[in-house]
C-alpha positions as protocol buffer text, in pm:
chain_id: "A"
residue {
  index: 1
  type: MET
  ca { x: 631 y: 748 z: 921 }
}
residue {
  index: 2
  type: THR
  ca { x: 416 y: 840 z: 625 }
}
residue {
  index: 3
  type: ILE
  ca { x: 533 y: 736 z: 277 }
}
residue {
  index: 4
  type: THR
  ca { x: 372 y: 918 z: -15 }
}
residue {
  index: 5
  type: TRP
  ca { x: 449 y: 821 z: -375 }
}
residue {
  index: 6
  type: LEU
  ca { x: 457 y: 1116 z: -617 }
}
residue {
  index: 7
  type: GLY
  ca { x: 531 y: 906 z: -924 }
}
residue {
  index: 8
  type: HIS
  ca { x: 833 y: 739 z: -1086 }
}
residue {
  index: 9
  type: SER
  ca { x: 1096 y: 716 z: -806 }
}
residue {
  index: 10
  type: CYS
  ca { x: 981 y: 1024 z: -617 }
}
residue {
  index: 11
  type: TYR
  ca { x: 853 y: 995 z: -261 }
}
residue {
  index: 12
  type: MET
  ca { x: 776 y: 1219 z: 30 }
}
residue {
  index: 13
  type: LEU
  ca { x: 865 y: 1081 z: 373 }
}
residue {
  index: 14
  type: GLU
  ca { x: 707 y: 1256 z: 669 }
}
residue {
  index: 15
  type: ALA
  ca { x: 767 y: 1221 z: 1043 }
}
residue {
  index: 16
  type: ASN
  ca { x: 685 y: 1472 z: 1316 }
}
residue {
  index: 17
  type: GLY
  ca { x: 572 y: 1720 z: 1053 }
}
residue {
  index: 18
  type: PHE
  ca { x: 910 y: 1714 z: 875 }
}
residue {
  index: 19
  type: ARG
  ca { x: 893 y: 1628 z: 505 }
}
residue {
  index: 20
  type: VAL
  ca { x: 1178 y: 1470 z: 309 }
}
residue {
  index: 21
  type: LEU
  ca { x: 1148 y: 1465 z: -70 }
}
residue {
  index: 22
  type: LEU
  ca { x: 1332 y: 1193 z: -262 }
}
residue {
  index: 23
  type: ASP
  ca { x: 1430 y: 1195 z: -631 }
}
residue {
  index: 24
  type: PRO
  ca { x: 1208 y: 1473 z: -776 }
}
residue {
  index: 25
  type: TYR
  ca { x: 1166 y: 1438 z: -1152 }
}
residue {
  index: 26
  type: LYS
  ca { x: 1086 y: 1611 z: -1477 }
}
residue {
  index: 27
  type: GLY
  ca { x: 1020 y: 1470 z: -1821 }
}
residue {
  index: 28
  type: VAL
  ca { x: 857 y: 1142 z: -1717 }
}
residue {
  index: 29
  type: GLN
  ca { x: 599 y: 1020 z: -1966 }
}
residue {
  index: 30
  type: GLY
  ca { x: 243 y: 1072 z: -1842 }
}
residue {
  index: 31
  type: LEU
  ca { x: 339 y: 1280 z: -1538 }
}
residue {
  index: 32
  type: PRO
  ca { x: 363 y: 1656 z: -1482 }
}
residue {
  index: 33
  type: ASP
  ca { x: 703 y: 1777 z: -1362 }
}
residue {
  index: 34
  type: ILE
  ca { x: 730 y: 1780 z: -983 }
}
residue {
  index: 35
  type: GLU
  ca { x: 640 y: 2105 z: -813 }
}
residue {
  index: 36
  type: THR
  ca { x: 613 y: 2089 z: -435 }
}
residue {
  index: 37
  type: GLU
  ca { x: 768 y: 2199 z: -108 }
}
residue {
  index: 38
  type: ALA
  ca { x: 964 y: 2003 z: 150 }
}
residue {
  index: 39
  type: ASP
  ca { x: 1194 y: 2050 z: 445 }
}
residue {
  index: 40
  type: ALA
  ca { x: 1478 y: 1854 z: 282 }
}
residue {
  index: 41
  type: VAL
  ca { x: 1546 y: 1697 z: -57 }
}
residue {
  index: 42
  type: TYR
  ca { x: 1775 y: 1410 z: -153 }
}
residue {
  index: 43
  type: CYS
  ca { x: 1865 y: 1284 z: -502 }
}
residue {
  index: 44
  type: SER
  ca { x: 2011 y: 940 z: -569 }
}
residue {
  index: 45
  type: HIS
  ca { x: 2198 y: 1068 z: -877 }
}
residue {
  index: 46
  type: GLY
  ca { x: 2198 y: 1360 z: -1115 }
}
residue {
  index: 47
  type: HIS
  ca { x: 1974 y: 1246 z: -1401 }
}
residue {
  index: 48
  type: PHE
  ca { x: 1678 y: 1468 z: -1493 }
}
residue {
  index: 49
  type: ASP
  ca { x: 1417 y: 1217 z: -1380 }
}
residue {
  index: 50
  type: HIS
  ca { x: 1570 y: 1195 z: -1031 }
}
residue {
  index: 51
  type: ALA
  ca { x: 1720 y: 1537 z: -957 }
}
residue {
  index: 52
  type: TRP
  ca { x: 1474 y: 1804 z: -1074 }
}
residue {
  index: 53
  type: THR
  ca { x: 1500 y: 2038 z: -775 }
}
residue {
  index: 54
  type: GLU
  ca { x: 1424 y: 2365 z: -952 }
}
residue {
  index: 55
  type: ASN
  ca { x: 1055 y: 2357 z: -859 }
}
residue {
  index: 56
  type: VAL
  ca { x: 1106 y: 2231 z: -502 }
}
residue {
  index: 57
  type: ARG
  ca { x: 1054 y: 2501 z: -239 }
}
residue {
  index: 58
  type: LEU
  ca { x: 1252 y: 2429 z: 76 }
}
residue {
  index: 59
  type: THR
  ca { x: 1106 y: 2529 z: 410 }
}
residue {
  index: 60
  type: THR
  ca { x: 1316 y: 2587 z: 720 }
}
residue {
  index: 61
  type: GLY
  ca { x: 1300 y: 2601 z: 1096 }
}
residue {
  index: 62
  type: LYS
  ca { x: 1177 y: 2249 z: 1177 }
}
residue {
  index: 63
  type: ASP
  ca { x: 1373 y: 1992 z: 1371 }
}
residue {
  index: 64
  type: ASN
  ca { x: 1476 y: 1704 z: 1147 }
}
residue {
  index: 65
  type: PRO
  ca { x: 1377 y: 1373 z: 1310 }
}
residue {
  index: 66
  type: PHE
  ca { x: 1538 y: 1161 z: 1038 }
}
residue {
  index: 67
  type: THR
  ca { x: 1869 y: 981 z: 1065 }
}
residue {
  index: 68
  type: VAL
  ca { x: 2009 y: 942 z: 713 }
}
residue {
  index: 69
  type: LYS
  ca { x: 2269 y: 690 z: 602 }
}
residue {
  index: 70
  type: GLU
  ca { x: 2423 y: 684 z: 253 }
}
residue {
  index: 71
  type: ILE
  ca { x: 2553 y: 375 z: 73 }
}
residue {
  index: 72
  type: PRO
  ca { x: 2747 y: 421 z: -255 }
}
residue {
  index: 73
  type: THR
  ca { x: 2630 y: 194 z: -539 }
}
residue {
  index: 74
  type: PHE
  ca { x: 2619 y: 203 z: -920 }
}
residue {
  index: 75
  type: HIS
  ca { x: 2357 y: 283 z: -1182 }
}
residue {
  index: 76
  type: ASP
  ca { x: 2462 y: -21 z: -1387 }
}
residue {
  index: 77
  type: ASP
  ca { x: 2623 y: -360 z: -1343 }
}
residue {
  index: 78
  type: GLN
  ca { x: 2954 y: -246 z: -1494 }
}
residue {
  index: 79
  type: GLY
  ca { x: 3092 y: -52 z: -1200 }
}
residue {
  index: 80
  type: GLY
  ca { x: 2931 y: 271 z: -1311 }
}
residue {
  index: 81
  type: THR
  ca { x: 3104 y: 283 z: -1651 }
}
residue {
  index: 82
  type: GLN
  ca { x: 2772 y: 296 z: -1839 }
}
residue {
  index: 83
  type: ARG
  ca { x: 2550 y: 521 z: -1626 }
}
residue {
  index: 84
  type: GLY
  ca { x: 2756 y: 638 z: -1331 }
}
residue {
  index: 85
  type: THR
  ca { x: 2706 y: 615 z: -960 }
}
residue {
  index: 86
  type: ASN
  ca { x: 2392 y: 583 z: -750 }
}
residue {
  index: 87
  type: THR
  ca { x: 2335 y: 649 z: -381 }
}
residue {
  index: 88
  type: VAL
  ca { x: 2115 y: 425 z: -170 }
}
residue {
  index: 89
  type: ARG
  ca { x: 1988 y: 603 z: 138 }
}
residue {
  index: 90
  type: THR
  ca { x: 1819 y: 482 z: 455 }
}
residue {
  index: 91
  type: PHE
  ca { x: 1591 y: 711 z: 654 }
}
residue {
  index: 92
  type: THR
  ca { x: 1510 y: 629 z: 1015 }
}
residue {
  index: 93
  type: ALA
  ca { x: 1248 y: 808 z: 1225 }
}
residue {
  index: 94
  type: GLY
  ca { x: 984 y: 703 z: 1473 }
}
residue {
  index: 95
  type: GLY
  ca { x: 1142 y: 362 z: 1521 }
}
residue {
  index: 96
  type: VAL
  ca { x: 1120 y: 255 z: 1155 }
}
residue {
  index: 97
  type: THR
  ca { x: 1366 y: 261 z: 866 }
}
residue {
  index: 98
  type: VAL
  ca { x: 1298 y: 306 z: 494 }
}
residue {
  index: 99
  type: ALA
  ca { x: 1559 y: 252 z: 222 }
}
residue {
  index: 100
  type: HIS
  ca { x: 1533 y: 432 z: -112 }
}
residue {
  index: 101
  type: LEU
  ca { x: 1741 y: 243 z: -366 }
}
residue {
  index: 102
  type: GLY
  ca { x: 1742 y: 510 z: -637 }
}
residue {
  index: 103
  type: ASP
  ca { x: 1840 y: 376 z: -980 }
}
residue {
  index: 104
  type: LEU
  ca { x: 2023 y: 71 z: -852 }
}
residue {
  index: 105
  type: GLY
  ca { x: 2169 y: -125 z: -1141 }
}
residue {
  index: 106
  type: HIS
  ca { x: 2321 y: -433 z: -980 }
}
residue {
  index: 107
  type: GLN
  ca { x: 2297 y: -689 z: -704 }
}
residue {
  index: 108
  type: LEU
  ca { x: 2421 y: -562 z: -369 }
}
residue {
  index: 109
  type: SER
  ca { x: 2745 y: -692 z: -222 }
}
residue {
  index: 110
  type: ALA
  ca { x: 2763 y: -837 z: 127 }
}
residue {
  index: 111
  type: ALA
  ca { x: 2933 y: -518 z: 243 }
}
residue {
  index: 112
  type: GLN
  ca { x: 2661 y: -299 z: 92 }
}
residue {
  index: 113
  type: LEU
  ca { x: 2389 y: -512 z: 249 }
}
residue {
  index: 114
  type: ALA
  ca { x: 2563 y: -482 z: 585 }
}
residue {
  index: 115
  type: ASP
  ca { x: 2584 y: -104 z: 546 }
}
residue {
  index: 116
  type: ILE
  ca { x: 2213 y: -83 z: 462 }
}
residue {
  index: 117
  type: GLY
  ca { x: 2127 y: -297 z: 762 }
}
residue {
  index: 118
  type: HIS
  ca { x: 1777 y: -361 z: 891 }
}
residue {
  index: 119
  type: CYS
  ca { x: 1496 y: -195 z: 696 }
}
residue {
  index: 120
  type: ASP
  ca { x: 1125 y: -204 z: 762 }
}
residue {
  index: 121
  type: ALA
  ca { x: 1046 y: -95 z: 405 }
}
residue {
  index: 122
  type: ILE
  ca { x: 1233 y: -53 z: 79 }
}
residue {
  index: 123
  type: LEU
  ca { x: 1154 y: 163 z: -224 }
}
residue {
  index: 124
  type: ILE
  ca { x: 1298 y: -38 z: -512 }
}
residue {
  index: 125
  type: PRO
  ca { x: 1323 y: 8 z: -890 }
}
residue {
  index: 126
  type: VAL
  ca { x: 1174 y: -283 z: -1082 }
}
residue {
  index: 127
  type: GLY
  ca { x: 1135 y: -169 z: -1444 }
}
residue {
  index: 128
  type: GLY
  ca { x: 1469 y: -275 z: -1590 }
}
residue {
  index: 129
  type: PHE
  ca { x: 1655 y: -117 z: -1886 }
}
residue {
  index: 130
  type: TYR
  ca { x: 1802 y: 168 z: -1677 }
}
residue {
  index: 131
  type: THR
  ca { x: 1799 y: -27 z: -1350 }
}
residue {
  index: 132
  type: ILE
  ca { x: 1761 y: -378 z: -1218 }
}
residue {
  index: 133
  type: ASP
  ca { x: 1464 y: -559 z: -1369 }
}
residue {
  index: 134
  type: ALA
  ca { x: 1181 y: -739 z: -1191 }
}
residue {
  index: 135
  type: ALA
  ca { x: 1369 y: -1063 z: -1126 }
}
residue {
  index: 136
  type: ALA
  ca { x: 1683 y: -885 z: -1008 }
}
residue {
  index: 137
  type: ALA
  ca { x: 1472 y: -656 z: -788 }
}
residue {
  index: 138
  type: LYS
  ca { x: 1309 y: -959 z: -626 }
}
residue {
  index: 139
  type: SER
  ca { x: 1658 y: -1093 z: -550 }
}
residue {
  index: 140
  type: VAL
  ca { x: 1770 y: -761 z: -400 }
}
residue {
  index: 141
  type: ALA
  ca { x: 1451 y: -733 z: -195 }
}
residue {
  index: 142
  type: ASP
  ca { x: 1499 y: -1085 z: -60 }
}
residue {
  index: 143
  type: ALA
  ca { x: 1860 y: -1007 z: 30 }
}
residue {
  index: 144
  type: ILE
  ca { x: 1765 y: -692 z: 222 }
}
residue {
  index: 145
  type: GLY
  ca { x: 1477 y: -869 z: 392 }
}
residue {
  index: 146
  type: ALA
  ca { x: 1245 y: -572 z: 454 }
}
residue {
  index: 147
  type: SER
  ca { x: 891 y: -673 z: 541 }
}
residue {
  index: 148
  type: VAL
  ca { x: 737 y: -403 z: 319 }
}
residue {
  index: 149
  type: VAL
  ca { x: 848 y: -381 z: -45 }
}
residue {
  index: 150
  type: ILE
  ca { x: 729 y: -83 z: -251 }
}
residue {
  index: 151
  type: PRO
  ca { x: 808 y: -101 z: -624 }
}
residue {
  index: 152
  type: MET
  ca { x: 895 y: 210 z: -824 }
}
residue {
  index: 153
  type: HIS
  ca { x: 1046 y: 317 z: -1158 }
}
residue {
  index: 154
  type: TYR
  ca { x: 810 y: 111 z: -1374 }
}
residue {
  index: 155
  type: ARG
  ca { x: 552 y: 156 z: -1649 }
}
residue {
  index: 156
  type: ARG
  ca { x: 179 y: 127 z: -1585 }
}
residue {
  index: 157
  type: GLY
  ca { x: -75 y: 228 z: -1845 }
}
residue {
  index: 158
  type: PRO
  ca { x: 21 y: 563 z: -1999 }
}
residue {
  index: 159
  type: VAL
  ca { x: 259 y: 650 z: -1715 }
}
residue {
  index: 160
  type: GLY
  ca { x: 631 y: 573 z: -1726 }
}
residue {
  index: 161
  type: PHE
  ca { x: 898 y: 541 z: -1993 }
}
residue {
  index: 162
  type: ASP
  ca { x: 807 y: 301 z: -2274 }
}
residue {
  index: 163
  type: VAL
  ca { x: 1125 y: 96 z: -2228 }
}
residue {
  index: 164
  type: LEU
  ca { x: 1042 y: 4 z: -1868 }
}
residue {
  index: 165
  type: GLY
  ca { x: 876 y: -316 z: -1757 }
}
residue {
  index: 166
  type: THR
  ca { x: 541 y: -307 z: -1583 }
}
residue {
  index: 167
  type: VAL
  ca { x: 477 y: -331 z: -1213 }
}
residue {
  index: 168
  type: GLU
  ca { x: 294 y: -658 z: -1280 }
}
residue {
  index: 169
  type: ASP
  ca { x: 622 y: -808 z: -1405 }
}
residue {
  index: 170
  type: PHE
  ca { x: 741 y: -764 z: -1048 }
}
residue {
  index: 171
  type: THR
  ca { x: 431 y: -842 z: -845 }
}
residue {
  index: 172
  type: ARG
  ca { x: 367 y: -1172 z: -1023 }
}
residue {
  index: 173
  type: LEU
  ca { x: 693 y: -1300 z: -868 }
}
residue {
  index: 174
  type: TYR
  ca { x: 521 y: -1296 z: -527 }
}
residue {
  index: 175
  type: PRO
  ca { x: 228 y: -1495 z: -392 }
}
residue {
  index: 176
  type: GLN
  ca { x: -83 y: -1299 z: -485 }
}
residue {
  index: 177
  type: GLU
  ca { x: -201 y: -1279 z: -126 }
}
residue {
  index: 178
  type: GLN
  ca { x: 119 y: -1093 z: -41 }
}
residue {
  index: 179
  type: VAL
  ca { x: 52 y: -815 z: -295 }
}
residue {
  index: 180
  type: LYS
  ca { x: -160 y: -527 z: -167 }
}
residue {
  index: 181
  type: GLU
  ca { x: -298 y: -267 z: -409 }
}
residue {
  index: 182
  type: TYR
  ca { x: -365 y: 64 z: -236 }
}
residue {
  index: 183
  type: PRO
  ca { x: -635 y: 300 z: -367 }
}
residue {
  index: 184
  type: THR
  ca { x: -417 y: 596 z: -268 }
}
residue {
  index: 185
  type: ASN
  ca { x: -54 y: 698 z: -300 }
}
residue {
  index: 186
  type: THR
  ca { x: 11 y: 697 z: 77 }
}
residue {
  index: 187
  type: LEU
  ca { x: 115 y: 429 z: 323 }
}
residue {
  index: 188
  type: THR
  ca { x: 167 y: 480 z: 696 }
}
residue {
  index: 189
  type: LEU
  ca { x: 456 y: 264 z: 810 }
}
residue {
  index: 190
  type: THR
  ca { x: 479 y: 137 z: 1166 }
}
residue {
  index: 191
  type: LYS
  ca { x: 651 y: -153 z: 1336 }
}
residue {
  index: 192
  type: ASP
  ca { x: 319 y: -336 z: 1308 }
}
residue {
  index: 193
  type: THR
  ca { x: 269 y: -295 z: 933 }
}
residue {
  index: 194
  type: PRO
  ca { x: 223 y: -651 z: 802 }
}
residue {
  index: 195
  type: PRO
  ca { x: 462 y: -797 z: 542 }
}
residue {
  index: 196
  type: GLN
  ca { x: 352 y: -708 z: 189 }
}
residue {
  index: 197
  type: VAL
  ca { x: 437 y: -583 z: -156 }
}
residue {
  index: 198
  type: ALA
  ca { x: 263 y: -246 z: -153 }
}
residue {
  index: 199
  type: VAL
  ca { x: 154 y: -104 z: -490 }
}
residue {
  index: 200
  type: LEU
  ca { x: 53 y: 258 z: -442 }
}
residue {
  index: 201
  type: THR
  ca { x: -182 y: 443 z: -677 }
}
residue {
  index: 202
  type: LEU
  ca { x: -133 y: 797 z: -800 }
}
residue {
  index: 203
  type: PRO
  ca { x: -435 y: 1031 z: -776 }
}
residue {
  index: 204
  type: GLU
  ca { x: -618 y: 1102 z: -1101 }
}
C-alpha cells in the first residue's frame, strides 16, 4: 500500500491502482486548497479542513481492494460537547492495515482499541488545541501498537495553523534513531516496513 501525505490530515492511500482520499481540506495556512481526483473519499468529520470535497473528482469503474472499518470517537475529551464527533477508520489492503485517526480529541477506550484492532501504521494528529497533543498522541500510539507512526495535523515552518504544536514536539518523545525523516511525501507500506516514526515532507 502506498501512503501519500497531501498536507494537514489529508492522505491518499493506493492499492491495486485504487486511490482513497482521506480528509481533504481548504483554508489551511500555507497550503493551497486540495484539488485532486480519487476513486473514493472519506472524511473523519465535517469541518472545512477535513471535508473539502468540492474540488475532488471521483473516478469510477475500478474494483475497490480496501476493507474499511469505522470506529466512532469524539473531537474533544468532553464526549463531543465541544467539537462534535470524529470517525476513526481502518483501511486494509494487500495484507496491511492503516488507521486514520482524524481529529481525535481523547484517549481511546479499551472497546475502541479492540474495534481498531491490529494496525501496521497509524496516521495520528499530534498538534493539540483542536485534537490530542503530542504527549497524548504518544500515549494513543503506544496503546494501538502500530509499528509505523505517521504524525499529522501539526505546524511546521509556515505551514499549519498557528495554534498547533510542531511535529518536533511529538518526535522528541521517541528515541532519535526511531524517527525517520523522508525527503518525499510518500511511504510504501509492507509487512516488512521497519518500526519507525515517519515524518513525510511535502513537495516544494
